Amino acid sequence: DRVGGRVKTDTVDGFLLDQGFQIFLTSYPEAQRILDYKALDLQPFYPGALVRWNEGFHRVADPFRVPVDAVLTLLPTHPIGSIVDKILVGVLRLFSLTESLDKLYQRPDMSIEEKLTETGFSSAMIDRFFRPFLGGIFFD
């Protein structure tokens, strides 16, 4: 109903209603206490992304939650990252499940781009996937 950025807030009857990119974590204790999740019929998002590149959309999937779709990204016709990049995504995903937060917090601070480069991701993977994906999440 108006021109604006990716997120906006409307005031309705004294309540602030945010519109735009939202994530709802069902583990919020207050939400569990007051909401009827069954009646809301909440639906999960697909665990991946569609990346627009060269006038087409290309699926990138979480290799642990939708392994069949993740394997399809290994085809040589899939332009989002190299095979090495895709293996690195799986390695990082596995690491995120096994590494403790305490160990993570003990690591030196660095930017996401520095970490991705240090890990070995190609500049194409960073530019075609990580930069737009994380930019959408962090509004950067």
Coordinates of C-alpha atoms in Angstrom, one line a residue:
D1 CA 0.0 0.0 0.0
R2 CA 3.1 2.3 0.0
V3 CA 6.6 2.5 -1.3
G4 CA 9.2 1.4 1.3
G5 CA 12.0 -0.9 2.2
R6 CA 11.9 -4.6 2.9
V7 CA 10.4 -4.1 6.3
K8 CA 7.9 -1.6 7.6
T9 CA 5.9 -1.2 10.8
D10 CA 2.2 -0.1 10.9
T11 CA 0.5 1.2 14.0
V12 CA -3.0 -0.3 14.4
D13 CA -5.0 0.5 17.6
G14 CA -1.8 1.2 19.5
F15 CA -0.2 -2.1 18.4
L16 CA 3.0 -2.1 16.3
L17 CA 2.7 -4.6 13.4
D18 CA 5.9 -5.5 11.6
Q19 CA 5.7 -6.5 7.9
G20 CA 8.6 -8.0 6.0
F21 CA 11.1 -10.7 6.7
Q22 CA 10.0 -12.5 9.9
I23 CA 11.0 -15.7 11.6
F24 CA 8.9 -17.3 14.3
L25 CA 10.6 -19.7 16.6
T26 CA 8.1 -22.1 18.1
S27 CA 10.3 -22.6 21.1
Y28 CA 9.5 -19.1 22.5
P29 CA 8.1 -19.9 26.0
E30 CA 5.6 -17.0 25.9
A31 CA 4.3 -18.0 22.5
Q32 CA 3.9 -21.6 23.7
R33 CA 2.0 -20.3 26.6
I34 CA -0.6 -18.1 24.8
L35 CA -0.8 -19.5 21.2
D36 CA -2.6 -22.6 19.9
Y37 CA -0.1 -23.9 17.4
K38 CA -2.5 -26.5 16.1
A39 CA -5.2 -23.9 15.4
L40 CA -2.7 -21.7 13.7
D41 CA -1.7 -24.5 11.4
L42 CA 1.9 -23.2 11.1
Q43 CA 3.9 -24.5 8.1
P44 CA 7.7 -24.8 7.8
F45 CA 9.7 -23.0 5.2
Y46 CA 11.6 -25.0 2.6
P47 CA 15.1 -25.6 4.1
G48 CA 17.0 -23.9 1.3
A49 CA 16.8 -21.1 -1.2
L50 CA 16.1 -20.2 -4.8
V51 CA 19.0 -18.2 -6.1
R52 CA 18.5 -16.0 -9.2
W53 CA 21.4 -16.2 -11.5
N54 CA 21.6 -15.5 -15.3
E55 CA 17.9 -15.0 -15.7
G56 CA 17.0 -18.3 -14.0
F57 CA 16.3 -19.6 -10.5
H58 CA 18.5 -22.4 -9.0
R59 CA 17.7 -24.3 -5.8
V60 CA 20.2 -24.6 -3.1
A61 CA 19.2 -27.0 -0.3
D62 CA 20.1 -27.9 3.2
P63 CA 22.1 -31.1 2.7
F64 CA 20.9 -32.6 6.0
R65 CA 17.2 -31.9 5.7
V66 CA 16.6 -32.4 2.0
P67 CA 19.6 -34.5 0.8
V68 CA 18.0 -35.4 -2.6
D69 CA 17.7 -31.7 -3.6
A70 CA 21.2 -31.1 -2.2
V71 CA 22.6 -33.9 -4.4
L72 CA 21.0 -32.4 -7.5
T73 CA 23.1 -29.2 -6.9
L74 CA 26.1 -31.3 -7.6
L75 CA 25.2 -31.6 -11.3
P76 CA 27.7 -29.8 -13.6
T77 CA 24.9 -27.6 -15.0
H78 CA 24.1 -26.1 -11.5
P79 CA 25.8 -22.7 -11.5
I80 CA 25.7 -21.8 -7.8
G81 CA 29.2 -22.8 -6.5
S82 CA 31.6 -25.6 -7.4
I83 CA 31.5 -29.1 -6.2
V84 CA 34.1 -28.1 -3.6
D85 CA 31.8 -25.3 -2.4
K86 CA 28.9 -27.7 -2.0
I87 CA 31.1 -30.1 0.0
L88 CA 32.2 -27.2 2.2
V89 CA 28.5 -26.3 2.8
G90 CA 28.0 -29.8 4.1
V91 CA 31.1 -29.7 6.2
L92 CA 30.1 -26.4 7.8
R93 CA 26.6 -27.7 8.4
L94 CA 28.0 -30.8 10.2
F95 CA 30.4 -28.6 12.2
S96 CA 27.4 -26.4 13.3
L97 CA 25.7 -29.4 14.8
T98 CA 28.8 -30.7 16.6
E99 CA 30.7 -27.6 17.8
S100 CA 29.8 -26.2 21.2
L101 CA 28.8 -22.5 21.5
D102 CA 31.5 -22.1 24.1
K103 CA 34.2 -23.1 21.6
L104 CA 32.7 -20.9 19.0
Y105 CA 32.8 -17.9 21.3
Q106 CA 36.5 -18.5 22.0
R107 CA 37.4 -18.0 18.4
P108 CA 38.8 -14.7 17.2
D109 CA 36.3 -12.3 15.8
M110 CA 36.2 -12.0 12.0
S111 CA 33.7 -11.0 9.3
I112 CA 31.5 -13.6 7.6
E113 CA 33.3 -12.9 4.4
E114 CA 36.7 -13.5 6.0
K115 CA 35.4 -16.8 7.5
L116 CA 34.0 -18.0 4.2
T117 CA 37.2 -17.1 2.3
E118 CA 39.3 -18.7 5.1
T119 CA 37.2 -21.9 4.8
G120 CA 37.9 -22.1 1.1
F121 CA 34.7 -21.0 -0.5
S122 CA 35.1 -19.6 -4.0
S123 CA 34.4 -16.0 -4.8
A124 CA 31.6 -17.1 -7.1
M125 CA 29.9 -19.0 -4.2
I126 CA 30.3 -16.0 -1.9
D127 CA 28.9 -13.6 -4.5
R128 CA 26.1 -15.8 -6.0
F129 CA 24.9 -17.4 -2.8
F130 CA 26.2 -16.2 0.6
R131 CA 26.2 -12.4 -0.1
P132 CA 22.6 -12.2 -1.3
F133 CA 21.3 -14.8 1.1
L134 CA 22.9 -13.3 4.2
G135 CA 22.2 -9.8 2.9
G136 CA 18.5 -10.6 2.9
I137 CA 18.7 -12.0 6.4
F138 CA 20.7 -9.1 7.9
F139 CA 19.2 -6.3 5.6
D140 CA 22.7 -5.4 4.4

